[in-house]
Amino acid sequence: RMPVLFSVTGRRQRASATFSLSLLSLVFSITAFSSSYWCEGVRKVAKPFCAGQSKEKHCIRFNSPDANSSNAVQYIWETGDDKFIDRKFHAGIWYSCEENINGKGEKCRSFISLTPPTDRGVLWLSIVAEILYIILLLAGAILMSTEVCYYTTGIDGLKINAFSAIITVLAGLLGMVAHMMYTTVFQMTVNLGPEDWRPHTWDYGWSYCLAWGSFACCMAAAVTTINKYTKTILEFKHKRKKLERTLKIKYKFPDP
């Protein structure tokens, strides 16, 4: 093999930057995948009837103290929007939670059970794609850490660059598809999901932003890896031409 002269310090700095981006993407993706704040919003829920002489704000009051009497005519003081209370909720890939009316704790349900049956297949595809995305990110991070911690020759570095670039690009594509599929499923669940879950207003949460931030870091790592691979190839060709020119001058080979 032709000897290759590389700037070891420069290569390790680029490899360290790529590994940092890949590791950041992995941490973001795992955090987003395990959380339930992909979407957040508010649900309007009818207030329950107050028990006895309760003066709580989160229940409907009657004008009569004898609430159990069937002969008494009961008048409800709340009208219009006063009959309802806003309950905050947040949902992720695995489950959806909303606060209790009394403000103590949360009530959680499986998001898969809330999804319309026609869209559950898409949700499961999204989950599988997210898992593969995390696995590929982990494999790419291991390869990049190998290049940073252990590296002998330029050829070995090129092989590691090639594999890590392919794996990282595939991971980015899977992550993008998984995030888009979940977005579609959630919007369909908002329109066709159970009546006791549909939100009044909602928006994307910090986990959703973290998931797309993971995708951005993944693609940045892929671009950096490909750029590093291309630069290494160009350096290899330049050093080889320089060496051939030096040998030609030293031994005075005639031009063909």
PDB file of C-alpha atoms in Angstrom:
ATOM      1  CA  ARG A   1       0.000   0.000   0.000  1.00  0.00           C
ATOM      2  CA  MET A   2       1.094   3.529  -0.713  1.00  0.00           C
ATOM      3  CA  PRO A   3       2.079   5.398   2.440  1.00  0.00           C
ATOM      4  CA  VAL A   4      -0.309   8.219   3.260  1.00  0.00           C
ATOM      5  CA  LEU A   5       0.629  11.284   5.246  1.00  0.00           C
ATOM      6  CA  PHE A   6      -2.299  12.768   7.114  1.00  0.00           C
ATOM      7  CA  SER A   7      -2.694  15.509   9.641  1.00  0.00           C
ATOM      8  CA  VAL A   8      -3.514  13.303  12.627  1.00  0.00           C
ATOM      9  CA  THR A   9      -4.532  16.187  14.853  1.00  0.00           C
ATOM     10  CA  GLY A  10      -6.906  17.658  12.270  1.00  0.00           C
ATOM     11  CA  ARG A  11      -8.513  14.295  11.554  1.00  0.00           C
ATOM     12  CA  ARG A  12      -9.072  13.565  15.225  1.00  0.00           C
ATOM     13  CA  GLN A  13     -10.617  16.986  15.771  1.00  0.00           C
ATOM     14  CA  ARG A  14     -13.058  16.401  12.913  1.00  0.00           C
ATOM     15  CA  ALA A  15     -13.788  12.900  14.193  1.00  0.00           C
ATOM     16  CA  SER A  16     -14.432  14.262  17.700  1.00  0.00           C
ATOM     17  CA  ALA A  17     -16.860  16.877  16.335  1.00  0.00           C
ATOM     18  CA  THR A  18     -18.743  14.222  14.370  1.00  0.00           C
ATOM     19  CA  PHE A  19     -18.903  11.906  17.376  1.00  0.00           C
ATOM     20  CA  SER A  20     -20.234  14.744  19.566  1.00  0.00           C
ATOM     21  CA  LEU A  21     -23.033  15.474  17.083  1.00  0.00           C
ATOM     22  CA  SER A  22     -23.926  11.788  16.824  1.00  0.00           C
ATOM     23  CA  LEU A  23     -23.945  11.344  20.614  1.00  0.00           C
ATOM     24  CA  LEU A  24     -26.096  14.465  21.049  1.00  0.00           C
ATOM     25  CA  SER A  25     -28.536  13.138  18.463  1.00  0.00           C
ATOM     26  CA  LEU A  26     -28.716   9.794  20.294  1.00  0.00           C
ATOM     27  CA  VAL A  27     -29.415  11.437  23.675  1.00  0.00           C
ATOM     28  CA  PHE A  28     -32.106  13.690  22.160  1.00  0.00           C
ATOM     29  CA  SER A  29     -33.832  10.788  20.406  1.00  0.00           C
ATOM     30  CA  ILE A  30     -33.910   8.534  23.487  1.00  0.00           C
ATOM     31  CA  THR A  31     -35.240  11.377  25.653  1.00  0.00           C
ATOM     32  CA  ALA A  32     -37.968  12.267  23.150  1.00  0.00           C
ATOM     33  CA  PHE A  33     -38.944   8.636  22.531  1.00  0.00           C
ATOM     34  CA  SER A  34     -39.432   7.903  26.239  1.00  0.00           C
ATOM     35  CA  SER A  35     -41.308  11.129  27.090  1.00  0.00           C
ATOM     36  CA  SER A  36     -44.960  12.083  26.664  1.00  0.00           C
ATOM     37  CA  TYR A  37     -44.660  15.755  25.715  1.00  0.00           C
ATOM     38  CA  TRP A  38     -44.741  15.483  21.931  1.00  0.00           C
ATOM     39  CA  CYS A  39     -48.020  17.399  21.942  1.00  0.00           C
ATOM     40  CA  GLU A  40     -49.587  19.568  24.647  1.00  0.00           C
ATOM     41  CA  GLY A  41     -52.935  21.276  24.882  1.00  0.00           C
ATOM     42  CA  VAL A  42     -56.169  21.923  26.736  1.00  0.00           C
ATOM     43  CA  ARG A  43     -59.418  19.969  26.939  1.00  0.00           C
ATOM     44  CA  LYS A  44     -62.770  21.470  27.931  1.00  0.00           C
ATOM     45  CA  VAL A  45     -64.445  19.151  30.431  1.00  0.00           C
ATOM     46  CA  ALA A  46     -67.887  19.573  31.994  1.00  0.00           C
ATOM     47  CA  LYS A  47     -67.771  20.292  35.716  1.00  0.00           C
ATOM     48  CA  PRO A  48     -69.121  17.614  38.059  1.00  0.00           C
ATOM     49  CA  PHE A  49     -71.953  18.407  40.478  1.00  0.00           C
ATOM     50  CA  CYS A  50     -70.896  19.766  43.843  1.00  0.00           C
ATOM     51  CA  ALA A  51     -71.351  17.425  46.793  1.00  0.00           C
ATOM     52  CA  GLY A  52     -73.516  18.950  49.530  1.00  0.00           C
ATOM     53  CA  GLN A  53     -72.616  22.534  50.436  1.00  0.00           C
ATOM     54  CA  SER A  54     -69.225  22.427  48.745  1.00  0.00           C
ATOM     55  CA  LYS A  55     -68.006  25.828  47.559  1.00  0.00           C
ATOM     56  CA  GLU A  56     -65.341  24.546  45.212  1.00  0.00           C
ATOM     57  CA  LYS A  57     -64.855  26.369  41.929  1.00  0.00           C
ATOM     58  CA  HIS A  58     -64.458  23.145  39.943  1.00  0.00           C
ATOM     59  CA  CYS A  59     -68.019  21.857  40.358  1.00  0.00           C
ATOM     60  CA  ILE A  60     -71.575  22.929  39.475  1.00  0.00           C
ATOM     61  CA  ARG A  61     -73.533  24.358  42.422  1.00  0.00           C
ATOM     62  CA  PHE A  62     -77.284  24.056  43.096  1.00  0.00           C
ATOM     63  CA  ASN A  63     -79.583  26.534  44.746  1.00  0.00           C
ATOM     64  CA  SER A  64     -81.014  23.989  47.181  1.00  0.00           C
ATOM     65  CA  PRO A  65     -79.149  22.348  50.061  1.00  0.00           C
ATOM     66  CA  ASP A  66     -81.232  19.202  49.562  1.00  0.00           C
ATOM     67  CA  ALA A  67     -79.527  18.027  46.366  1.00  0.00           C
ATOM     68  CA  ASN A  68     -80.879  14.499  46.731  1.00  0.00           C
ATOM     69  CA  SER A  69     -84.549  15.466  46.841  1.00  0.00           C
ATOM     70  CA  SER A  70     -86.408  14.470  43.683  1.00  0.00           C
ATOM     71  CA  ASN A  71     -89.285  16.902  44.402  1.00  0.00           C
ATOM     72  CA  ALA A  72     -87.150  20.033  44.602  1.00  0.00           C
ATOM     73  CA  VAL A  73     -86.462  22.041  41.487  1.00  0.00           C
ATOM     74  CA  GLN A  74     -82.731  22.563  41.133  1.00  0.00           C
ATOM     75  CA  TYR A  75     -81.261  25.622  39.448  1.00  0.00           C
ATOM     76  CA  ILE A  76     -77.746  25.538  38.072  1.00  0.00           C
ATOM     77  CA  TRP A  77     -75.973  28.853  38.484  1.00  0.00           C
ATOM     78  CA  GLU A  78     -73.277  28.202  35.906  1.00  0.00           C
ATOM     79  CA  THR A  79     -74.129  28.972  32.289  1.00  0.00           C
ATOM     80  CA  GLY A  80     -72.212  28.831  29.011  1.00  0.00           C
ATOM     81  CA  ASP A  81     -68.476  28.365  29.415  1.00  0.00           C
ATOM     82  CA  ASP A  82     -68.858  28.446  33.206  1.00  0.00           C
ATOM     83  CA  LYS A  83     -70.078  24.864  32.973  1.00  0.00           C
ATOM     84  CA  PHE A  84     -66.692  23.730  31.716  1.00  0.00           C
ATOM     85  CA  ILE A  85     -63.192  23.617  33.094  1.00  0.00           C
ATOM     86  CA  ASP A  86     -59.932  23.573  31.156  1.00  0.00           C
ATOM     87  CA  ARG A  87     -57.782  20.529  31.760  1.00  0.00           C
ATOM     88  CA  LYS A  88     -54.215  20.468  30.476  1.00  0.00           C
ATOM     89  CA  PHE A  89     -53.012  17.335  28.747  1.00  0.00           C
ATOM     90  CA  HIS A  90     -49.833  16.059  27.095  1.00  0.00           C
ATOM     91  CA  ALA A  91     -49.360  13.106  24.777  1.00  0.00           C
ATOM     92  CA  GLY A  92     -46.445  11.116  23.417  1.00  0.00           C
ATOM     93  CA  ILE A  93     -45.861   7.976  21.433  1.00  0.00           C
ATOM     94  CA  TRP A  94     -46.693   5.652  24.315  1.00  0.00           C
ATOM     95  CA  TYR A  95     -49.292   7.360  26.498  1.00  0.00           C
ATOM     96  CA  SER A  96     -51.404  10.466  27.017  1.00  0.00           C
ATOM     97  CA  CYS A  97     -51.889  12.146  30.402  1.00  0.00           C
ATOM     98  CA  GLU A  98     -54.251  14.856  31.625  1.00  0.00           C
ATOM     99  CA  GLU A  99     -54.554  16.560  34.990  1.00  0.00           C
ATOM    100  CA  ASN A 100     -57.360  15.671  37.384  1.00  0.00           C
ATOM    101  CA  ILE A 101     -60.145  18.156  38.057  1.00  0.00           C
ATOM    102  CA  ASN A 102     -59.048  18.624  41.667  1.00  0.00           C
ATOM    103  CA  GLY A 103     -55.526  19.393  40.460  1.00  0.00           C
ATOM    104  CA  LYS A 104     -53.901  16.432  42.217  1.00  0.00           C
ATOM    105  CA  GLY A 105     -51.884  14.137  39.997  1.00  0.00           C
ATOM    106  CA  GLU A 106     -52.599  13.032  36.446  1.00  0.00           C
ATOM    107  CA  LYS A 107     -54.702  10.425  34.704  1.00  0.00           C
ATOM    108  CA  CYS A 108     -52.797   8.569  31.967  1.00  0.00           C
ATOM    109  CA  ARG A 109     -54.012   6.353  29.146  1.00  0.00           C
ATOM    110  CA  SER A 110     -52.235   4.423  26.429  1.00  0.00           C
ATOM    111  CA  PHE A 111     -52.005   6.549  23.302  1.00  0.00           C
ATOM    112  CA  ILE A 112     -52.194   3.411  21.157  1.00  0.00           C
ATOM    113  CA  SER A 113     -55.671   2.663  22.567  1.00  0.00           C
ATOM    114  CA  LEU A 114     -56.797   6.219  21.724  1.00  0.00           C
ATOM    115  CA  THR A 115     -55.668   5.998  18.103  1.00  0.00           C
ATOM    116  CA  PRO A 116     -58.369   5.107  15.531  1.00  0.00           C
ATOM    117  CA  PRO A 117     -58.083   1.425  14.525  1.00  0.00           C
ATOM    118  CA  THR A 118     -57.396   2.376  10.905  1.00  0.00           C
ATOM    119  CA  ASP A 119     -54.300   4.367  11.962  1.00  0.00           C
ATOM    120  CA  ARG A 120     -52.803   2.010  14.527  1.00  0.00           C
ATOM    121  CA  GLY A 121     -50.742   0.259  11.861  1.00  0.00           C
ATOM    122  CA  VAL A 122     -49.124   3.579  10.934  1.00  0.00           C
ATOM    123  CA  LEU A 123     -48.439   4.272  14.616  1.00  0.00           C
ATOM    124  CA  TRP A 124     -46.739   0.890  15.033  1.00  0.00           C
ATOM    125  CA  LEU A 125     -44.645   1.588  11.922  1.00  0.00           C
ATOM    126  CA  SER A 126     -43.654   4.887  13.493  1.00  0.00           C
ATOM    127  CA  ILE A 127     -42.627   3.127  16.709  1.00  0.00           C
ATOM    128  CA  VAL A 128     -40.563   0.526  14.808  1.00  0.00           C
ATOM    129  CA  ALA A 129     -38.915   3.271  12.749  1.00  0.00           C
ATOM    130  CA  GLU A 130     -38.064   5.205  15.928  1.00  0.00           C
ATOM    131  CA  ILE A 131     -36.477   2.105  17.482  1.00  0.00           C
ATOM    132  CA  LEU A 132     -34.426   1.410  14.335  1.00  0.00           C
ATOM    133  CA  TYR A 133     -33.464   5.078  14.259  1.00  0.00           C
ATOM    134  CA  ILE A 134     -32.065   4.839  17.796  1.00  0.00           C
ATOM    135  CA  ILE A 135     -30.256   1.556  17.021  1.00  0.00           C
ATOM    136  CA  LEU A 136     -28.587   3.021  13.919  1.00  0.00           C
ATOM    137  CA  LEU A 137     -27.620   6.156  15.820  1.00  0.00           C
ATOM    138  CA  LEU A 138     -26.013   3.964  18.483  1.00  0.00           C
ATOM    139  CA  ALA A 139     -24.111   1.957  15.834  1.00  0.00           C
ATOM    140  CA  GLY A 140     -22.905   5.151  14.165  1.00  0.00           C
ATOM    141  CA  ALA A 141     -21.782   6.603  17.501  1.00  0.00           C
ATOM    142  CA  ILE A 142     -19.827   3.410  18.281  1.00  0.00           C
ATOM    143  CA  LEU A 143     -18.036   3.569  14.917  1.00  0.00           C
ATOM    144  CA  MET A 144     -17.211   7.238  15.379  1.00  0.00           C
ATOM    145  CA  SER A 145     -15.927   6.644  18.905  1.00  0.00           C
ATOM    146  CA  THR A 146     -13.734   3.850  17.531  1.00  0.00           C
ATOM    147  CA  GLU A 147     -12.215   6.280  15.073  1.00  0.00           C
ATOM    148  CA  VAL A 148     -11.561   8.818  17.828  1.00  0.00           C
ATOM    149  CA  CYS A 149     -10.107   6.394  20.372  1.00  0.00           C
ATOM    150  CA  TYR A 150      -8.353   3.866  18.119  1.00  0.00           C
ATOM    151  CA  TYR A 151      -6.995   4.528  14.695  1.00  0.00           C
ATOM    152  CA  THR A 152      -3.878   3.238  12.979  1.00  0.00           C
ATOM    153  CA  THR A 153      -3.720   4.073   9.281  1.00  0.00           C
ATOM    154  CA  GLY A 154      -5.531   6.308   6.834  1.00  0.00           C
ATOM    155  CA  ILE A 155      -7.127   3.312   5.112  1.00  0.00           C
ATOM    156  CA  ASP A 156      -8.720   2.145   8.359  1.00  0.00           C
ATOM    157  CA  GLY A 157     -10.070   5.627   8.935  1.00  0.00           C
ATOM    158  CA  LEU A 158     -11.570   5.675   5.439  1.00  0.00           C
ATOM    159  CA  LYS A 159     -13.379   2.396   6.037  1.00  0.00           C
ATOM    160  CA  ILE A 160     -14.806   3.613   9.339  1.00  0.00           C
ATOM    161  CA  ASN A 161     -15.859   6.898   7.707  1.00  0.00           C
ATOM    162  CA  ALA A 162     -17.640   5.089   4.902  1.00  0.00           C
ATOM    163  CA  PHE A 163     -19.605   2.788   7.239  1.00  0.00           C
ATOM    164  CA  SER A 164     -20.486   5.532   9.711  1.00  0.00           C
ATOM    165  CA  ALA A 165     -21.626   7.865   6.910  1.00  0.00           C
ATOM    166  CA  ILE A 166     -23.950   5.217   5.434  1.00  0.00           C
ATOM    167  CA  ILE A 167     -25.389   4.274   8.830  1.00  0.00           C
ATOM    168  CA  THR A 168     -25.930   7.899   9.880  1.00  0.00           C
ATOM    169  CA  VAL A 169     -27.680   8.826   6.629  1.00  0.00           C
ATOM    170  CA  LEU A 170     -29.994   5.791   6.937  1.00  0.00           C
ATOM    171  CA  ALA A 171     -30.714   6.727  10.549  1.00  0.00           C
ATOM    172  CA  GLY A 172     -31.622  10.273   9.522  1.00  0.00           C
ATOM    173  CA  LEU A 173     -34.035   9.050   6.855  1.00  0.00           C
ATOM    174  CA  LEU A 174     -35.713   6.647   9.294  1.00  0.00           C
ATOM    175  CA  GLY A 175     -36.004   9.380  11.930  1.00  0.00           C
ATOM    176  CA  MET A 176     -37.611  11.803   9.488  1.00  0.00           C
ATOM    177  CA  VAL A 177     -40.153   9.206   8.338  1.00  0.00           C
ATOM    178  CA  ALA A 178     -40.948   8.188  11.944  1.00  0.00           C
ATOM    179  CA  HIS A 179     -41.557  11.773  13.085  1.00  0.00           C
ATOM    180  CA  MET A 180     -43.774  12.540  10.100  1.00  0.00           C
ATOM    181  CA  MET A 181     -45.830   9.372  10.593  1.00  0.00           C
ATOM    182  CA  TYR A 182     -46.432  10.186  14.250  1.00  0.00           C
ATOM    183  CA  THR A 183     -47.496  13.731  13.316  1.00  0.00           C
ATOM    184  CA  THR A 184     -50.046  12.320  10.861  1.00  0.00           C
ATOM    185  CA  VAL A 185     -51.373   9.791  13.394  1.00  0.00           C
ATOM    186  CA  PHE A 186     -51.777  12.414  16.104  1.00  0.00           C
ATOM    187  CA  GLN A 187     -53.701  14.758  13.816  1.00  0.00           C
ATOM    188  CA  MET A 188     -55.998  11.895  12.792  1.00  0.00           C
ATOM    189  CA  THR A 189     -56.517  11.001  16.469  1.00  0.00           C
ATOM    190  CA  VAL A 190     -57.484  14.608  17.235  1.00  0.00           C
ATOM    191  CA  ASN A 191     -60.164  14.463  14.519  1.00  0.00           C
ATOM    192  CA  LEU A 192     -61.386  10.878  14.933  1.00  0.00           C
ATOM    193  CA  GLY A 193     -60.322   9.861  18.436  1.00  0.00           C
ATOM    194  CA  PRO A 194     -62.572   9.272  21.464  1.00  0.00           C
ATOM    195  CA  GLU A 195     -64.899  12.102  22.479  1.00  0.00           C
ATOM    196  CA  ASP A 196     -63.578  12.055  26.052  1.00  0.00           C
ATOM    197  CA  TRP A 197     -60.035  12.749  24.821  1.00  0.00           C
ATOM    198  CA  ARG A 198     -60.240  15.185  21.891  1.00  0.00           C
ATOM    199  CA  PRO A 199     -58.444  18.422  22.775  1.00  0.00           C
ATOM    200  CA  HIS A 200     -59.949  21.881  22.464  1.00  0.00           C
ATOM    201  CA  THR A 201     -56.605  23.482  21.602  1.00  0.00           C
ATOM    202  CA  TRP A 202     -53.189  21.859  21.189  1.00  0.00           C
ATOM    203  CA  ASP A 203     -49.666  22.488  19.962  1.00  0.00           C
ATOM    204  CA  TYR A 204     -46.392  20.595  19.663  1.00  0.00           C
ATOM    205  CA  GLY A 205     -44.368  20.189  22.871  1.00  0.00           C
ATOM    206  CA  TRP A 206     -40.712  20.141  23.794  1.00  0.00           C
ATOM    207  CA  SER A 207     -40.319  16.414  23.075  1.00  0.00           C
ATOM    208  CA  TYR A 208     -41.438  16.972  19.479  1.00  0.00           C
ATOM    209  CA  CYS A 209     -38.887  19.781  19.106  1.00  0.00           C
ATOM    210  CA  LEU A 210     -36.260  17.538  20.705  1.00  0.00           C
ATOM    211  CA  ALA A 211     -37.025  14.743  18.226  1.00  0.00           C
ATOM    212  CA  TRP A 212     -36.507  17.069  15.248  1.00  0.00           C
ATOM    213  CA  GLY A 213     -33.418  18.488  16.956  1.00  0.00           C
ATOM    214  CA  SER A 214     -32.085  14.922  17.085  1.00  0.00           C
ATOM    215  CA  PHE A 215     -32.751  14.585  13.355  1.00  0.00           C
ATOM    216  CA  ALA A 216     -30.902  17.866  12.686  1.00  0.00           C
ATOM    217  CA  CYS A 217     -27.869  16.717  14.709  1.00  0.00           C
ATOM    218  CA  CYS A 218     -27.953  13.349  12.928  1.00  0.00           C
ATOM    219  CA  MET A 219     -27.905  14.934   9.478  1.00  0.00           C
ATOM    220  CA  ALA A 220     -25.166  17.366  10.583  1.00  0.00           C
ATOM    221  CA  ALA A 221     -23.097  14.379  11.722  1.00  0.00           C
ATOM    222  CA  ALA A 222     -23.745  12.633   8.391  1.00  0.00           C
ATOM    223  CA  VAL A 223     -22.707  15.695   6.366  1.00  0.00           C
ATOM    224  CA  THR A 224     -19.592  16.139   8.512  1.00  0.00           C
ATOM    225  CA  THR A 225     -18.670  12.469   8.072  1.00  0.00           C
ATOM    226  CA  ILE A 226     -19.119  12.594   4.297  1.00  0.00           C
ATOM    227  CA  ASN A 227     -17.120  15.813   4.128  1.00  0.00           C
ATOM    228  CA  LYS A 228     -14.372  14.229   6.206  1.00  0.00           C
ATOM    229  CA  TYR A 229     -14.348  11.172   3.940  1.00  0.00           C
ATOM    230  CA  THR A 230     -14.132  13.323   0.793  1.00  0.00           C
ATOM    231  CA  LYS A 231     -11.362  15.455   2.254  1.00  0.00           C
ATOM    232  CA  THR A 232      -9.408  12.349   3.244  1.00  0.00           C
ATOM    233  CA  ILE A 233      -9.694  10.959  -0.303  1.00  0.00           C
ATOM    234  CA  LEU A 234      -8.481  14.244  -1.778  1.00  0.00           C
ATOM    235  CA  GLU A 235      -5.572  14.350   0.651  1.00  0.00           C
ATOM    236  CA  PHE A 236      -4.727  10.775  -0.263  1.00  0.00           C
ATOM    237  CA  LYS A 237      -4.657  11.585  -3.990  1.00  0.00           C
ATOM    238  CA  HIS A 238      -2.645  14.751  -3.448  1.00  0.00           C
ATOM    239  CA  LYS A 239      -0.022  12.997  -1.312  1.00  0.00           C
ATOM    240  CA  ARG A 240       0.193  10.116  -3.784  1.00  0.00           C
ATOM    241  CA  LYS A 241       0.788  12.472  -6.738  1.00  0.00           C
ATOM    242  CA  LYS A 242       3.354  14.368  -4.732  1.00  0.00           C
ATOM    243  CA  LEU A 243       5.151  11.133  -3.825  1.00  0.00           C
ATOM    244  CA  GLU A 244       5.095   9.902  -7.438  1.00  0.00           C
ATOM    245  CA  ARG A 245       6.523  13.230  -8.620  1.00  0.00           C
ATOM    246  CA  THR A 246       9.274  13.019  -6.001  1.00  0.00           C
ATOM    247  CA  LEU A 247      10.178   9.446  -7.017  1.00  0.00           C
ATOM    248  CA  LYS A 248      10.196  10.406 -10.699  1.00  0.00           C
ATOM    249  CA  ILE A 249      12.595  13.259 -10.049  1.00  0.00           C
ATOM    250  CA  LYS A 250      14.789  11.150  -7.751  1.00  0.00           C
ATOM    251  CA  TYR A 251      15.203   8.230 -10.150  1.00  0.00           C
ATOM    252  CA  LYS A 252      14.872  10.336 -13.303  1.00  0.00           C
ATOM    253  CA  PHE A 253      12.196   8.225 -14.958  1.00  0.00           C
ATOM    254  CA  PRO A 254      11.632   9.329 -18.573  1.00  0.00           C
ATOM    255  CA  ASP A 255       8.247  10.760 -19.379  1.00  0.00           C
ATOM    256  CA  PRO A 256       6.046   8.348 -21.390  1.00  0.00           C
TER     257      PRO A 256
END
